[in-house]
mmCIF file with all atom_site columns, C-alpha atoms in Angstrom:
data_model
loop_
_atom_site.group_PDB
_atom_site.id
_atom_site.type_symbol
_atom_site.label_atom_id
_atom_site.label_alt_id
_atom_site.label_comp_id
_atom_site.label_asym_id
_atom_site.label_entity_id
_atom_site.label_seq_id
_atom_site.pdbx_PDB_ins_code
_atom_site.Cartn_x
_atom_site.Cartn_y
_atom_site.Cartn_z
_atom_site.occupancy
_atom_site.B_iso_or_equiv
_atom_site.pdbx_formal_charge
_atom_site.auth_seq_id
_atom_site.auth_comp_id
_atom_site.auth_asym_id
_atom_site.auth_atom_id
_atom_site.pdbx_PDB_model_num
ATOM 1   C CA . MET Q 1 1   ? 0.034   -0.006 -0.061 1.00 0.00 ? 1   MET Q CA 1
ATOM 2   C CA . ASP Q 1 2   ? 1.228   3.507  -0.763 1.00 0.00 ? 2   ASP Q CA 1
ATOM 3   C CA . ARG Q 1 3   ? 2.211   5.753  2.144  1.00 0.00 ? 3   ARG Q CA 1
ATOM 4   C CA . LEU Q 1 4   ? 2.521   9.442  1.989  1.00 0.00 ? 4   LEU Q CA 1
ATOM 5   C CA . LEU Q 1 5   ? 4.110   11.700 4.548  1.00 0.00 ? 5   LEU Q CA 1
ATOM 6   C CA . PHE Q 1 6   ? 1.740   14.361 5.952  1.00 0.00 ? 6   PHE Q CA 1
ATOM 7   C CA . THR Q 1 7   ? 3.191   16.783 8.466  1.00 0.00 ? 7   THR Q CA 1
ATOM 8   C CA . PRO Q 1 8   ? 0.568   18.849 10.192 1.00 0.00 ? 8   PRO Q CA 1
ATOM 9   C CA . ARG Q 1 9   ? 1.099   20.817 13.272 1.00 0.00 ? 9   ARG Q CA 1
ATOM 10  C CA . THR Q 1 10  ? -0.690  20.679 16.663 1.00 0.00 ? 10  THR Q CA 1
ATOM 11  C CA . LEU Q 1 11  ? -2.091  23.662 18.457 1.00 0.00 ? 11  LEU Q CA 1
ATOM 12  C CA . SER Q 1 12  ? 1.190   23.691 20.643 1.00 0.00 ? 12  SER Q CA 1
ATOM 13  C CA . GLY Q 1 13  ? 3.245   23.985 17.703 1.00 0.00 ? 13  GLY Q CA 1
ATOM 14  C CA . GLU Q 1 14  ? 4.532   20.533 17.504 1.00 0.00 ? 14  GLU Q CA 1
ATOM 15  C CA . ARG Q 1 15  ? 5.062   19.166 13.941 1.00 0.00 ? 15  ARG Q CA 1
ATOM 16  C CA . LEU Q 1 16  ? 3.571   15.640 13.463 1.00 0.00 ? 16  LEU Q CA 1
ATOM 17  C CA . GLN Q 1 17  ? 4.763   13.267 10.988 1.00 0.00 ? 17  GLN Q CA 1
ATOM 18  C CA . LEU Q 1 18  ? 1.865   11.178 9.636  1.00 0.00 ? 18  LEU Q CA 1
ATOM 19  C CA . HIS Q 1 19  ? 1.870   8.326  7.194  1.00 0.00 ? 19  HIS Q CA 1
ATOM 20  C CA . VAL Q 1 20  ? -1.349  8.594  5.242  1.00 0.00 ? 20  VAL Q CA 1
ATOM 21  C CA . SER Q 1 21  ? -3.105  6.755  2.294  1.00 0.00 ? 21  SER Q CA 1
ATOM 22  C CA . PRO Q 1 22  ? -3.206  8.550  -1.003 1.00 0.00 ? 22  PRO Q CA 1
ATOM 23  C CA . GLN Q 1 23  ? -6.980  9.047  -0.637 1.00 0.00 ? 23  GLN Q CA 1
ATOM 24  C CA . ASP Q 1 24  ? -6.408  10.906 2.727  1.00 0.00 ? 24  ASP Q CA 1
ATOM 25  C CA . SER Q 1 25  ? -3.588  12.931 1.017  1.00 0.00 ? 25  SER Q CA 1
ATOM 26  C CA . ARG Q 1 26  ? -5.909  14.098 -1.727 1.00 0.00 ? 26  ARG Q CA 1
ATOM 27  C CA . LYS Q 1 27  ? -8.278  15.593 0.996  1.00 0.00 ? 27  LYS Q CA 1
ATOM 28  C CA . SER Q 1 28  ? -5.942  18.040 2.333  1.00 0.00 ? 28  SER Q CA 1
ATOM 29  C CA . ARG Q 1 29  ? -5.495  21.138 0.065  1.00 0.00 ? 29  ARG Q CA 1
ATOM 30  C CA . ARG Q 1 30  ? -3.565  24.414 0.172  1.00 0.00 ? 30  ARG Q CA 1
ATOM 31  C CA . GLY Q 1 31  ? -5.631  27.334 1.341  1.00 0.00 ? 31  GLY Q CA 1
ATOM 32  C CA . LYS Q 1 32  ? -7.615  28.036 4.487  1.00 0.00 ? 32  LYS Q CA 1
ATOM 33  C CA . HIS Q 1 33  ? -10.828 26.804 3.310  1.00 0.00 ? 33  HIS Q CA 1
ATOM 34  C CA . TRP Q 1 34  ? -10.439 22.985 3.833  1.00 0.00 ? 34  TRP Q CA 1
ATOM 35  C CA . LYS Q 1 35  ? -10.990 20.504 6.691  1.00 0.00 ? 35  LYS Q CA 1
ATOM 36  C CA . ALA Q 1 36  ? -10.425 16.883 6.201  1.00 0.00 ? 36  ALA Q CA 1
ATOM 37  C CA . LEU Q 1 37  ? -10.362 13.646 8.503  1.00 0.00 ? 37  LEU Q CA 1
ATOM 38  C CA . VAL Q 1 38  ? -7.078  11.721 7.821  1.00 0.00 ? 38  VAL Q CA 1
ATOM 39  C CA . THR Q 1 39  ? -6.014  8.563  9.441  1.00 0.00 ? 39  THR Q CA 1
ATOM 40  C CA . ASP Q 1 40  ? -2.268  7.684  10.496 1.00 0.00 ? 40  ASP Q CA 1
ATOM 41  C CA . LEU Q 1 41  ? -1.534  4.340  8.896  1.00 0.00 ? 41  LEU Q CA 1
ATOM 42  C CA . ASP Q 1 42  ? 0.967   3.372  11.719 1.00 0.00 ? 42  ASP Q CA 1
ATOM 43  C CA . SER Q 1 43  ? -0.865  4.349  14.787 1.00 0.00 ? 43  SER Q CA 1
ATOM 44  C CA . GLY Q 1 44  ? -4.496  4.129  13.461 1.00 0.00 ? 44  GLY Q CA 1
ATOM 45  C CA . LEU Q 1 45  ? -5.301  7.516  15.101 1.00 0.00 ? 45  LEU Q CA 1
ATOM 46  C CA . ALA Q 1 46  ? -7.785  9.768  13.093 1.00 0.00 ? 46  ALA Q CA 1
ATOM 47  C CA . TYR Q 1 47  ? -7.006  13.459 12.976 1.00 0.00 ? 47  TYR Q CA 1
ATOM 48  C CA . LEU Q 1 48  ? -9.376  16.161 11.980 1.00 0.00 ? 48  LEU Q CA 1
ATOM 49  C CA . CYS Q 1 49  ? -7.197  18.775 10.234 1.00 0.00 ? 49  CYS Q CA 1
ATOM 50  C CA . ARG Q 1 50  ? -7.702  22.198 8.577  1.00 0.00 ? 50  ARG Q CA 1
ATOM 51  C CA . GLY Q 1 51  ? -5.734  24.684 6.433  1.00 0.00 ? 51  GLY Q CA 1
ATOM 52  C CA . ALA Q 1 52  ? -3.575  27.105 8.433  1.00 0.00 ? 52  ALA Q CA 1
ATOM 53  C CA . SER Q 1 53  ? -1.257  29.945 7.884  1.00 0.00 ? 53  SER Q CA 1
ATOM 54  C CA . CYS Q 1 54  ? 2.536   29.124 7.707  1.00 0.00 ? 54  CYS Q CA 1
ATOM 55  C CA . GLY Q 1 55  ? 3.380   32.484 9.019  1.00 0.00 ? 55  GLY Q CA 1
ATOM 56  C CA . LEU Q 1 56  ? 3.911   34.492 5.596  1.00 0.00 ? 56  LEU Q CA 1
ATOM 57  C CA . PRO Q 1 57  ? 1.247   37.066 4.772  1.00 0.00 ? 57  PRO Q CA 1
ATOM 58  C CA . ARG Q 1 58  ? -1.699  35.670 3.079  1.00 0.00 ? 58  ARG Q CA 1
ATOM 59  C CA . CYS Q 1 59  ? -0.227  32.138 2.660  1.00 0.00 ? 59  CYS Q CA 1
ATOM 60  C CA . PHE Q 1 60  ? -2.116  29.212 3.979  1.00 0.00 ? 60  PHE Q CA 1
ATOM 61  C CA . CYS Q 1 61  ? 0.156   26.235 2.823  1.00 0.00 ? 61  CYS Q CA 1
ATOM 62  C CA . ASP Q 1 62  ? 0.159   24.645 6.471  1.00 0.00 ? 62  ASP Q CA 1
ATOM 63  C CA . ALA Q 1 63  ? -2.378  22.187 8.070  1.00 0.00 ? 63  ALA Q CA 1
ATOM 64  C CA . LEU Q 1 64  ? -3.331  22.320 11.671 1.00 0.00 ? 64  LEU Q CA 1
ATOM 65  C CA . VAL Q 1 65  ? -4.679  19.306 13.771 1.00 0.00 ? 65  VAL Q CA 1
ATOM 66  C CA . VAL Q 1 66  ? -8.064  20.350 15.262 1.00 0.00 ? 66  VAL Q CA 1
ATOM 67  C CA . GLU Q 1 67  ? -9.117  16.967 16.897 1.00 0.00 ? 67  GLU Q CA 1
ATOM 68  C CA . ILE Q 1 68  ? -7.494  13.743 17.530 1.00 0.00 ? 68  ILE Q CA 1
ATOM 69  C CA . TYR Q 1 69  ? -9.782  10.394 17.756 1.00 0.00 ? 69  TYR Q CA 1
ATOM 70  C CA . PRO Q 1 70  ? -8.569  7.185  18.978 1.00 0.00 ? 70  PRO Q CA 1
ATOM 71  C CA . SER Q 1 71  ? -9.756  5.540  15.647 1.00 0.00 ? 71  SER Q CA 1
ATOM 72  C CA . LEU Q 1 72  ? -11.937 6.452  12.640 1.00 0.00 ? 72  LEU Q CA 1
ATOM 73  C CA . SER Q 1 73  ? -14.633 4.436  14.174 1.00 0.00 ? 73  SER Q CA 1
ATOM 74  C CA . ASP Q 1 74  ? -14.717 6.673  17.139 1.00 0.00 ? 74  ASP Q CA 1
ATOM 75  C CA . VAL Q 1 75  ? -15.578 9.645  15.173 1.00 0.00 ? 75  VAL Q CA 1
ATOM 76  C CA . PRO Q 1 76  ? -19.238 10.614 15.614 1.00 0.00 ? 76  PRO Q CA 1
ATOM 77  C CA . GLU Q 1 77  ? -21.273 9.528  12.746 1.00 0.00 ? 77  GLU Q CA 1
ATOM 78  C CA . ASP Q 1 78  ? -22.753 12.935 12.244 1.00 0.00 ? 78  ASP Q CA 1
ATOM 79  C CA . LEU Q 1 79  ? -19.283 14.591 12.187 1.00 0.00 ? 79  LEU Q CA 1
ATOM 80  C CA . GLN Q 1 80  ? -18.308 12.110 9.304  1.00 0.00 ? 80  GLN Q CA 1
ATOM 81  C CA . GLN Q 1 81  ? -21.549 12.910 7.488  1.00 0.00 ? 81  GLN Q CA 1
ATOM 82  C CA . ARG Q 1 82  ? -20.795 16.683 7.708  1.00 0.00 ? 82  ARG Q CA 1
ATOM 83  C CA . LEU Q 1 83  ? -17.224 16.171 6.370  1.00 0.00 ? 83  LEU Q CA 1
ATOM 84  C CA . ALA Q 1 84  ? -18.542 13.889 3.436  1.00 0.00 ? 84  ALA Q CA 1
ATOM 85  C CA . ARG Q 1 85  ? -21.322 16.517 2.406  1.00 0.00 ? 85  ARG Q CA 1
ATOM 86  C CA . SER Q 1 86  ? -18.559 19.330 2.664  1.00 0.00 ? 86  SER Q CA 1
ATOM 87  C CA . GLU Q 1 87  ? -16.151 17.127 0.408  1.00 0.00 ? 87  GLU Q CA 1
ATOM 88  C CA . TYR Q 1 88  ? -19.021 16.674 -2.067 1.00 0.00 ? 88  TYR Q CA 1
ATOM 89  C CA . ARG Q 1 89  ? -19.822 20.427 -2.105 1.00 0.00 ? 89  ARG Q CA 1
ATOM 90  C CA . TYR Q 1 90  ? -16.205 21.231 -2.909 1.00 0.00 ? 90  TYR Q CA 1
ATOM 91  C CA . ARG Q 1 91  ? -16.082 18.983 -5.609 1.00 0.00 ? 91  ARG Q CA 1
ATOM 92  C CA . ALA Q 1 92  ? -19.344 20.051 -7.100 1.00 0.00 ? 92  ALA Q CA 1
ATOM 93  C CA . SER Q 1 93  ? -18.502 23.807 -6.991 1.00 0.00 ? 93  SER Q CA 1
ATOM 94  C CA . GLY Q 1 94  ? -14.793 23.465 -8.023 1.00 0.00 ? 94  GLY Q CA 1
ATOM 95  C CA . HIS Q 1 95  ? -13.600 26.071 -5.574 1.00 0.00 ? 95  HIS Q CA 1
ATOM 96  C CA . GLY Q 1 96  ? -13.565 26.959 -1.769 1.00 0.00 ? 96  GLY Q CA 1
ATOM 97  C CA . LEU Q 1 97  ? -16.291 25.624 0.575  1.00 0.00 ? 97  LEU Q CA 1
ATOM 98  C CA . HIS Q 1 98  ? -18.695 27.979 1.932  1.00 0.00 ? 98  HIS Q CA 1
ATOM 99  C CA . ASP Q 1 99  ? -20.361 26.302 4.836  1.00 0.00 ? 99  ASP Q CA 1
ATOM 100 C CA . ARG Q 1 100 ? -19.712 27.312 8.377  1.00 0.00 ? 100 ARG Q CA 1
ATOM 101 C CA . PHE Q 1 101 ? -17.884 24.126 9.317  1.00 0.00 ? 101 PHE Q CA 1
ATOM 102 C CA . THR Q 1 102 ? -15.222 24.580 6.954  1.00 0.00 ? 102 THR Q CA 1
ATOM 103 C CA . ARG Q 1 103 ? -14.289 28.064 7.442  1.00 0.00 ? 103 ARG Q CA 1
ATOM 104 C CA . GLY Q 1 104 ? -11.485 27.082 9.959  1.00 0.00 ? 104 GLY Q CA 1
ATOM 105 C CA . GLU Q 1 105 ? -13.908 26.766 12.832 1.00 0.00 ? 105 GLU Q CA 1
ATOM 106 C CA . THR Q 1 106 ? -13.661 23.688 15.092 1.00 0.00 ? 106 THR Q CA 1
ATOM 107 C CA . LEU Q 1 107 ? -16.681 21.850 16.560 1.00 0.00 ? 107 LEU Q CA 1
ATOM 108 C CA . THR Q 1 108 ? -19.576 24.044 17.935 1.00 0.00 ? 108 THR Q CA 1
ATOM 109 C CA . GLN Q 1 109 ? -19.814 24.204 21.720 1.00 0.00 ? 109 GLN Q CA 1
ATOM 110 C CA . ARG Q 1 110 ? -22.810 21.623 21.629 1.00 0.00 ? 110 ARG Q CA 1
ATOM 111 C CA . GLU Q 1 111 ? -20.981 19.138 19.429 1.00 0.00 ? 111 GLU Q CA 1
ATOM 112 C CA . ARG Q 1 112 ? -17.725 19.330 21.763 1.00 0.00 ? 112 ARG Q CA 1
ATOM 113 C CA . LEU Q 1 113 ? -19.900 18.753 24.828 1.00 0.00 ? 113 LEU Q CA 1
ATOM 114 C CA . ARG Q 1 114 ? -21.578 15.873 23.082 1.00 0.00 ? 114 ARG Q CA 1
ATOM 115 C CA . LEU Q 1 115 ? -18.143 14.475 22.158 1.00 0.00 ? 115 LEU Q CA 1
ATOM 116 C CA . GLU Q 1 116 ? -16.781 14.876 25.643 1.00 0.00 ? 116 GLU Q CA 1
ATOM 117 C CA . ARG Q 1 117 ? -19.843 13.225 27.135 1.00 0.00 ? 117 ARG Q CA 1
ATOM 118 C CA . TRP Q 1 118 ? -19.562 10.236 24.729 1.00 0.00 ? 118 TRP Q CA 1
ATOM 119 C CA . TYR Q 1 119 ? -15.893 9.792  25.660 1.00 0.00 ? 119 TYR Q CA 1
ATOM 120 C CA . GLN Q 1 120 ? -16.747 9.919  29.319 1.00 0.00 ? 120 GLN Q CA 1
ATOM 121 C CA . GLU Q 1 121 ? -19.547 7.349  28.903 1.00 0.00 ? 121 GLU Q CA 1
ATOM 122 C CA . ARG Q 1 122 ? -17.163 5.053  26.854 1.00 0.00 ? 122 ARG Q CA 1
ATOM 123 C CA . ASP Q 1 123 ? -14.425 5.335  29.419 1.00 0.00 ? 123 ASP Q CA 1
ATOM 124 C CA . ALA Q 1 124 ? -16.805 4.594  32.213 1.00 0.00 ? 124 ALA Q CA 1
ATOM 125 C CA . ALA Q 1 125 ? -18.020 1.459  30.375 1.00 0.00 ? 125 ALA Q CA 1
ATOM 126 C CA . GLN Q 1 126 ? -14.484 0.216  29.833 1.00 0.00 ? 126 GLN Q CA 1
ATOM 127 C CA . ALA Q 1 127 ? -13.695 0.737  33.565 1.00 0.00 ? 127 ALA Q CA 1
ATOM 128 C CA . VAL Q 1 128 ? -16.610 -1.326 34.608 1.00 0.00 ? 128 VAL Q CA 1
ATOM 129 C CA . VAL Q 1 129 ? -15.495 -4.191 32.121 1.00 0.00 ? 129 VAL Q CA 1
ATOM 130 C CA . MET Q 1 130 ? -12.062 -4.080 33.601 1.00 0.00 ? 130 MET Q CA 1
#
């Protein structure tokens, strides 16, 4: 299987070195109006990334990690559907995405709270099993 190097940075400034599939590599673009879910082939972790500034004026050639999920199956289904719809709209329009979700914003407060609650419930269920 082909493995391509993808090097987004975290919010703390750390540069990650992820090996991703060619399909995931095509999801990342240059410019600030993109958001993609990519999976590291080595660790199996799923990363929600978006376009970011590299530091030069009006240059958005970098990528920033917004969220990290233990695996692709742990990503909430509605988030996967929103990303799929955004990807479809991008291909259909032929230029930048125009919905709120892809303008560099992260999850809404309600979605973040729901995701945190989901992780807490999952961790509690795993603790009971152990």
